Coordinates of C-alpha atoms in Angstrom, one line a residue:
M407 CA 54.0 -4.2 -2.4
E408 CA 50.6 -5.6 -3.3
L409 CA 49.7 -5.8 0.4
L410 CA 50.7 -2.2 1.0
E411 CA 48.7 -1.1 -2.1
S412 CA 45.7 -3.0 -0.9
Q413 CA 45.9 -1.3 2.5
K414 CA 46.1 2.1 0.8
T415 CA 43.1 1.5 -1.4
K416 CA 41.1 0.0 1.4
E417 CA 38.2 2.3 2.3
E418 CA 38.5 4.1 5.6
W419 CA 36.1 2.5 8.1
K420 CA 33.8 4.6 10.3
F421 CA 31.7 3.4 13.2
P422 CA 28.0 3.2 12.0
K423 CA 25.6 5.8 13.2
N424 CA 22.4 3.7 13.3
I425 CA 23.2 0.8 15.7
R426 CA 21.4 -1.2 18.4
Q427 CA 23.4 -2.5 21.3
I428 CA 22.9 -6.0 22.6
G429 CA 24.3 -6.7 26.0
E430 CA 27.5 -4.9 27.2
P431 CA 30.1 -5.0 24.5
G432 CA 32.9 -3.5 26.7
T433 CA 35.8 -1.5 25.5
G434 CA 37.9 -4.1 23.6
R435 CA 37.4 -5.3 20.1
R436 CA 33.8 -4.8 19.2
I437 CA 31.6 -7.1 17.1
L438 CA 29.1 -5.6 14.7
I439 CA 26.7 -7.6 12.6
E440 CA 24.6 -6.1 9.8
D441 CA 20.8 -6.3 10.2
Y442 CA 20.1 -8.3 7.0
V443 CA 22.8 -10.9 8.0
Y444 CA 21.2 -11.2 11.5
T445 CA 17.8 -11.6 9.9
F446 CA 19.0 -14.3 7.5
L447 CA 20.6 -16.4 10.2
H448 CA 17.3 -16.3 12.2
Q449 CA 15.2 -17.3 9.1
M450 CA 17.7 -20.0 8.1
T451 CA 17.5 -21.6 11.6
Q452 CA 13.7 -21.4 11.9
S453 CA 13.1 -22.9 8.5
N454 CA 14.1 -26.3 9.9
L455 CA 14.3 -26.9 13.7
T456 CA 15.2 -30.6 13.4
C457 CA 18.8 -30.3 12.2
I458 CA 22.0 -28.3 12.8
K459 CA 22.5 -25.2 10.7
T460 CA 25.9 -23.8 9.9
A461 CA 27.1 -20.8 7.9
V462 CA 30.3 -18.9 7.2
L463 CA 30.5 -15.2 8.1
T464 CA 32.2 -12.7 5.8
G465 CA 33.1 -9.1 6.3
R466 CA 36.1 -7.0 7.3
V467 CA 38.4 -6.6 10.3
E468 CA 39.3 -3.1 11.5
G469 CA 42.5 -3.9 13.3
E470 CA 42.0 -4.1 17.1
T471 CA 38.9 -1.9 16.9
A472 CA 36.1 -4.0 15.5
V473 CA 35.0 -7.0 13.4
C474 CA 32.2 -6.1 11.0
I475 CA 30.0 -9.0 9.7
Q476 CA 28.5 -8.0 6.4
G477 CA 27.5 -11.4 4.9
A478 CA 26.5 -14.9 5.8
L479 CA 26.9 -17.9 3.5
E480 CA 24.9 -21.1 4.4
V481 CA 27.0 -24.3 4.2
D482 CA 25.4 -27.7 4.6
M483 CA 28.1 -29.8 6.3
G484 CA 25.9 -32.6 7.7
Q485 CA 25.3 -33.5 11.3
E486 CA 28.7 -35.0 12.1
I487 CA 30.9 -32.3 13.7
R488 CA 34.1 -34.2 13.0
E489 CA 33.5 -34.0 9.3
W490 CA 32.9 -30.3 9.2
F491 CA 35.1 -27.9 7.1
S492 CA 36.6 -30.6 4.9
H493 CA 38.4 -29.8 1.7
E494 CA 35.2 -30.1 -0.3
H495 CA 33.5 -27.8 2.1
W496 CA 36.2 -25.1 1.8
R497 CA 36.2 -25.4 -2.0
E498 CA 32.5 -24.7 -2.0
I499 CA 32.9 -21.9 0.5
F500 CA 35.5 -20.1 -1.5
H501 CA 33.5 -20.4 -4.7
E502 CA 30.3 -19.0 -3.2
T503 CA 32.1 -16.3 -1.3
G504 CA 33.8 -15.0 -4.5
K505 CA 30.4 -15.2 -6.3
W506 CA 28.3 -13.3 -3.7
F507 CA 30.6 -11.5 -1.4
D508 CA 33.6 -10.7 -3.5
G509 CA 36.2 -8.4 -1.8
Q510 CA 35.1 -9.5 1.7
E511 CA 37.2 -11.8 3.9
I512 CA 36.0 -14.7 6.1
V513 CA 35.7 -13.4 9.7
G514 CA 34.1 -16.5 11.4
W515 CA 31.3 -19.0 11.3
Y516 CA 27.9 -19.6 12.7
M517 CA 26.1 -22.7 14.2
A518 CA 22.6 -23.3 15.6
N519 CA 21.4 -26.5 17.1
P520 CA 17.7 -26.1 18.0
G521 CA 16.7 -27.6 21.3
F522 CA 20.3 -27.6 22.7
S523 CA 21.7 -24.8 24.8
A524 CA 24.3 -22.5 23.2
A525 CA 27.2 -23.9 25.1
L526 CA 30.8 -24.2 23.9
T527 CA 31.9 -27.8 23.8
D528 CA 35.4 -29.2 23.3
E529 CA 34.5 -30.4 19.8
L530 CA 33.3 -26.9 18.7
K531 CA 36.4 -25.4 20.2
D532 CA 38.6 -27.7 18.2
V533 CA 36.7 -27.0 15.0
H534 CA 37.2 -23.3 15.4
I535 CA 40.9 -23.4 16.3
R536 CA 41.7 -25.9 13.5
N537 CA 39.9 -24.0 10.7
F538 CA 39.9 -20.3 11.8
Q539 CA 43.3 -19.1 12.8
G540 CA 43.9 -15.6 14.3
N541 CA 42.3 -13.5 17.0
S542 CA 40.0 -11.7 14.5
C543 CA 37.7 -14.7 13.7
V544 CA 34.5 -15.1 15.7
F545 CA 32.1 -17.9 16.5
F546 CA 28.4 -17.1 16.7
Q547 CA 26.2 -19.7 18.4
M548 CA 22.4 -19.4 18.6
D549 CA 19.5 -21.2 20.2
V550 CA 16.3 -19.8 18.6
L551 CA 14.0 -21.8 20.9
D552 CA 15.5 -20.4 24.1
Q553 CA 16.4 -17.1 22.4
E554 CA 20.0 -17.5 23.5
E555 CA 22.8 -15.9 21.4
I556 CA 26.6 -15.9 22.2
F557 CA 29.6 -14.6 20.4
Y558 CA 33.0 -16.1 21.0
I559 CA 36.4 -14.7 20.0
Q560 CA 39.8 -16.4 20.1
K561 CA 42.4 -15.3 22.7
G562 CA 45.6 -17.3 22.6
S563 CA 44.7 -20.9 22.4
S564 CA 41.2 -20.6 23.9
L565 CA 37.8 -19.1 23.0
V566 CA 36.2 -16.6 25.3
S567 CA 32.6 -15.3 25.2
V568 CA 31.8 -11.6 24.5
N569 CA 29.3 -9.9 26.8
G570 CA 27.7 -7.9 24.0
Y571 CA 27.6 -6.9 20.4
Y572 CA 26.0 -4.4 18.0
I573 CA 23.4 -4.7 15.2
Y574 CA 23.8 -1.9 12.7
Y575 CA 21.6 -0.8 9.8
E576 CA 22.8 0.1 6.3
R577 CA 22.1 -0.7 2.6
N578 CA 23.4 -4.2 2.0
D579 CA 22.6 -5.1 -1.7
R580 CA 24.8 -8.3 -1.7
M581 CA 23.1 -9.8 1.2
Q582 CA 19.7 -8.9 -0.1
E583 CA 20.4 -10.6 -3.4
Y584 CA 21.8 -13.7 -1.7
M585 CA 18.7 -13.9 0.6
S586 CA 16.4 -13.6 -2.5
R587 CA 18.2 -16.4 -4.3
K588 CA 17.9 -18.7 -1.2
K589 CA 14.1 -18.1 -1.3
G590 CA 13.8 -19.2 -4.9
G591 CA 13.7 -15.7 -6.4
R592 CA 10.8 -14.5 -4.4
G593 CA 12.8 -11.7 -2.9
I594 CA 13.0 -10.6 0.7
E595 CA 10.1 -8.2 0.6
P596 CA 8.3 -9.3 3.8
E597 CA 11.4 -9.5 6.0
G598 CA 13.5 -6.8 4.3
I599 CA 10.7 -4.2 4.3
L600 CA 9.9 -5.1 7.9
K601 CA 13.5 -4.7 9.0
D602 CA 13.8 -1.4 7.1
R603 CA 10.6 -0.1 8.7
A604 CA 11.9 -1.3 12.1
A605 CA 15.2 0.5 11.5
A606 CA 13.4 3.7 10.4
K607 CA 11.1 3.4 13.4
F608 CA 14.1 2.9 15.7
R609 CA 15.8 5.9 14.3
N610 CA 12.7 8.0 14.7
V611 CA 12.2 6.8 18.3
M612 CA 15.8 7.7 19.1
Q613 CA 15.4 11.1 17.5
E614 CA 12.3 11.8 19.5
K615 CA 14.0 10.7 22.7
R616 CA 16.9 13.1 21.9
E617 CA 14.4 15.9 21.3
Q618 CA 12.5 15.2 24.4
N619 CA 15.7 15.2 26.5
S620 CA 16.7 18.5 25.0
Q621 CA 13.2 19.9 25.8
K622 CA 13.4 18.6 29.3
K623 CA 16.8 20.2 29.9
L624 CA 15.5 23.5 28.5
L625 CA 12.4 23.4 30.7
A626 CA 14.5 22.5 33.7
F627 CA 16.7 25.5 33.0
L628 CA 13.8 27.8 32.5
Y629 CA 12.2 26.6 35.7
T630 CA 15.4 27.1 37.6
S631 CA 15.8 30.6 36.2
C632 CA 12.2 31.6 37.1
M633 CA 12.6 30.4 40.6
F634 CA 15.9 32.3 40.9
L635 CA 14.2 35.5 39.7
V636 CA 11.3 35.0 42.0
L637 CA 13.7 34.7 45.0
V638 CA 15.6 37.8 43.9
I639 CA 12.3 39.8 43.6
L640 CA 11.2 38.6 47.1
V641 CA 14.5 39.5 48.6
I642 CA 14.4 43.0 47.0
G643 CA 10.8 43.5 48.1
V644 CA 11.5 42.5 51.7
T645 CA 14.6 44.8 51.8
M646 CA 12.6 47.7 50.4
V647 CA 9.8 47.2 53.0
N648 CA 12.3 47.0 55.8
N649 CA 14.1 50.2 54.6
Y650 CA 10.8 52.0 54.2
D651 CA 9.8 51.2 57.8
R652 CA 13.2 52.3 59.0
M653 CA 13.0 55.6 57.2
A654 CA 9.5 56.2 58.5
N655 CA 10.6 55.5 62.1
M656 CA 13.7 57.7 61.6
E657 CA 11.6 60.6 60.2
D658 CA 9.2 60.3 63.2
A659 CA 12.1 60.4 65.6
L660 CA 13.7 63.4 63.9
H661 CA 10.3 65.2 64.0
Q662 CA 9.9 64.5 67.7
I663 CA 13.5 65.7 68.4
S664 CA 12.9 68.9 66.4
E665 CA 9.6 69.6 68.3
S666 CA 11.3 69.1 71.6
L667 CA 14.1 71.4 70.7
V668 CA 11.7 74.1 69.5
T669 CA 9.7 73.8 72.7
G670 CA 12.8 74.1 74.8
E671 CA 14.0 77.2 73.0
E672 CA 10.7 78.9 73.3
E673 CA 10.5 78.2 77.1
D674 CA 14.1 79.5 77.6
Q675 CA 13.6 82.6 75.4
P676 CA 13.3 85.9 77.5
V677 CA 10.4 88.3 77.2
S678 CA 11.4 91.1 74.8
A679 CA 10.7 94.8 75.2
S680 CA 8.6 94.8 72.1
S681 CA 6.2 92.2 73.6
V682 CA 5.9 94.3 76.8
E683 CA 5.1 97.5 74.7
E684 CA 2.6 95.6 72.7
G685 CA 0.9 94.4 75.9
M686 CA 0.7 98.0 77.3
E687 CA -0.8 99.3 74.0
E688 CA -3.4 96.5 74.1
E689 CA -4.3 97.7 77.7
N690 CA -4.6 101.3 76.5
R691 CA -7.0 100.3 73.7
Q692 CA -9.1 98.3 76.1
A693 CA -9.2 101.4 78.5
L694 CA -10.3 103.7 75.7
A695 CA -13.0 101.4 74.6
G696 CA -14.4 101.0 78.1
G697 CA -14.8 104.7 79.0
T698 CA -12.9 108.0 79.7
A699 CA -10.3 108.3 82.4
E700 CA -10.9 110.2 85.7
P701 CA -9.9 113.9 85.7
P702 CA -6.6 114.7 87.3
S703 CA -6.5 116.7 90.7
G704 CA -6.5 120.4 90.4
S705 CA -8.5 120.6 87.1
E706 CA -11.6 122.9 86.9
A707 CA -15.1 121.6 87.0
G708 CA -15.9 122.7 83.4
S709 CA -12.8 121.3 81.8
E710 CA -13.0 118.2 79.6
P711 CA -12.3 114.9 81.2
E712 CA -8.6 114.0 81.0
E713 CA -7.5 110.6 79.7
E714 CA -5.2 108.4 81.6
P715 CA -1.6 109.2 80.8
S716 CA 0.1 106.8 78.4
A717 CA 2.3 104.0 79.5
E718 CA 5.3 105.6 77.9
E719 CA 5.1 108.6 80.4
P720 CA 3.7 107.2 83.7
D721 CA 5.2 109.8 86.0
A722 CA 4.6 113.0 84.0
A723 CA 1.3 113.9 85.7
E724 CA 2.6 113.5 89.2
E725 CA 5.7 115.7 88.7
E726 CA 3.7 118.5 87.0
P727 CA 2.9 121.5 89.4
E728 CA -0.6 122.4 90.3
G729 CA -0.6 125.7 88.4
A730 CA -0.1 124.1 85.0
A731 CA -3.7 123.6 84.3
P732 CA -3.6 124.5 80.5
E733 CA -1.1 121.9 79.8
E734 CA -3.1 119.3 81.7
A735 CA -6.2 120.2 79.7
N736 CA -4.3 119.6 76.4
E737 CA -3.0 116.2 77.5
P738 CA -6.0 114.2 76.4
E739 CA -5.6 115.5 72.9
K740 CA -1.9 114.5 72.9
A741 CA -2.8 111.1 74.2
Q742 CA -5.3 110.6 71.3
E743 CA -2.7 111.5 68.6
P744 CA -1.0 108.2 68.3
Q745 CA -4.4 106.4 68.1
E746 CA -5.6 108.7 65.2
A747 CA -2.4 108.1 63.2
P748 CA -0.7 105.0 64.6
Q749 CA 2.7 104.2 63.3
E750 CA 2.8 101.0 61.3
K751 CA 5.1 98.4 62.8
E752 CA 7.5 96.6 60.4
P753 CA 6.9 92.8 60.0
E754 CA 9.1 90.4 62.0
R755 CA 11.3 88.0 60.1
Y756 CA 11.1 84.4 61.2
Q757 CA 13.2 81.4 60.1
V758 CA 11.2 78.2 59.7
R759 CA 12.5 75.3 61.7
V760 CA 12.1 71.5 61.2
G761 CA 8.5 70.4 62.0
D762 CA 7.1 74.0 61.8
T763 CA 3.7 74.7 60.3
L764 CA 1.9 78.1 59.9
L765 CA -0.8 76.9 62.3
N766 CA 1.8 76.1 65.0
I767 CA 3.7 79.4 64.4
C768 CA 0.5 81.5 64.6
R769 CA -0.6 79.7 67.8
Q770 CA 2.8 80.3 69.4
R771 CA 3.2 83.9 68.1
Y772 CA -0.4 85.2 68.5
G773 CA -2.1 82.7 70.7
N774 CA -4.8 81.8 68.1
D775 CA -5.4 80.6 64.5
D776 CA -6.8 83.8 63.1
M777 CA -3.5 85.2 61.6
V778 CA -2.8 82.2 59.3
A779 CA -4.6 83.9 56.3
E780 CA -2.8 87.2 56.9
V781 CA 0.6 85.5 57.2
C782 CA -0.1 83.7 53.9
E783 CA -1.1 86.9 52.2
L784 CA 1.9 88.8 53.5
N785 CA 4.3 86.1 52.3
G786 CA 2.4 85.3 49.0
L787 CA 1.7 81.6 50.0
E788 CA -1.1 79.9 48.2
D789 CA -1.0 76.9 50.5
G790 CA -0.3 77.5 54.2
D791 CA 0.8 73.9 54.7
I792 CA 3.7 74.1 52.4
I793 CA 6.7 75.7 54.1
Y794 CA 10.3 74.5 54.2
A795 CA 12.9 74.3 57.0
G796 CA 15.3 77.3 56.8
E797 CA 12.9 79.4 54.9
M798 CA 12.4 83.1 56.0
I799 CA 8.9 84.3 56.4
L800 CA 7.4 87.6 57.6
L801 CA 5.1 87.8 60.6
P802 CA 2.8 90.9 60.9

């Protein structure tokens, strides 16, 4: 019952956030050592490089997950390995542990032999197996001269080395007090402050690296997005240019086809009677303007000169008998009547075709460009260049 209650009251352990990895810890049971403990072991070994230094490690075991080393208790057991961890040594260890690290359990031990490589000998292996039972106890061996550090953990009846471990940073008041007492009450200000600053600097460096990585990812995303947008714009621009060229070529082709169709229709269109009448009237006007016509045969010498008969009645003078002189004398007056009061001709309606302009229409209709202004005035057009296919216009 006491064991169950102690397990329930045991604080829930969480993996520390501020850590520094040494080597490759792997995926099995992890070894974590607090920064003040790690610093104390280094200082203890460097204080005297002529003898072996040993210490007992305290902390907590988190099942098969991790072994956390939270304290280190220096134990002077002499230089003879066979005499280590005697009953007197264990009595002193339990007393000091209850005084400085109450509530923590013994999780292993430490040894440093300056000048000798950190190698596991049979004697050290026997010492560990004889005094530290269970797979949760570790053996930490260090050579400060060669800067060699190795953790061992028991598996079955043998010790195997661990490829890596973690140094974590947290507030460790018990270890700080113990370190201050070992220094004769001088405190741990030089090393402790240095380590605190190193931990803070390490955390700041890690934070800056995380921020730089996030900024690099953001810049890479923005660069990729910009390149994609540029490619899209280029594709759209090339497509629009190609479509514009195609539309321009198609418009030119349609214009040429419409012009060829209009030209063919005009060539095939027969000459109308109205155009023949207009041509005859134009000839009459030119004859009247050039002089009078010769008098017909049978007229008297004192009679007025007779005009040439109109084009509408070409055979009237020939069929008339010779005795009809009075009627022949009045014929010039009748021929002049349509010129004095000519009958106005109604404008012709014309449907604009594709490609037509007023200039082309006037050239085809009248043979010159003089009628453009009159056509514009008749149809109320302000700009003679603006006409639309299918539109009906009047031609005078």
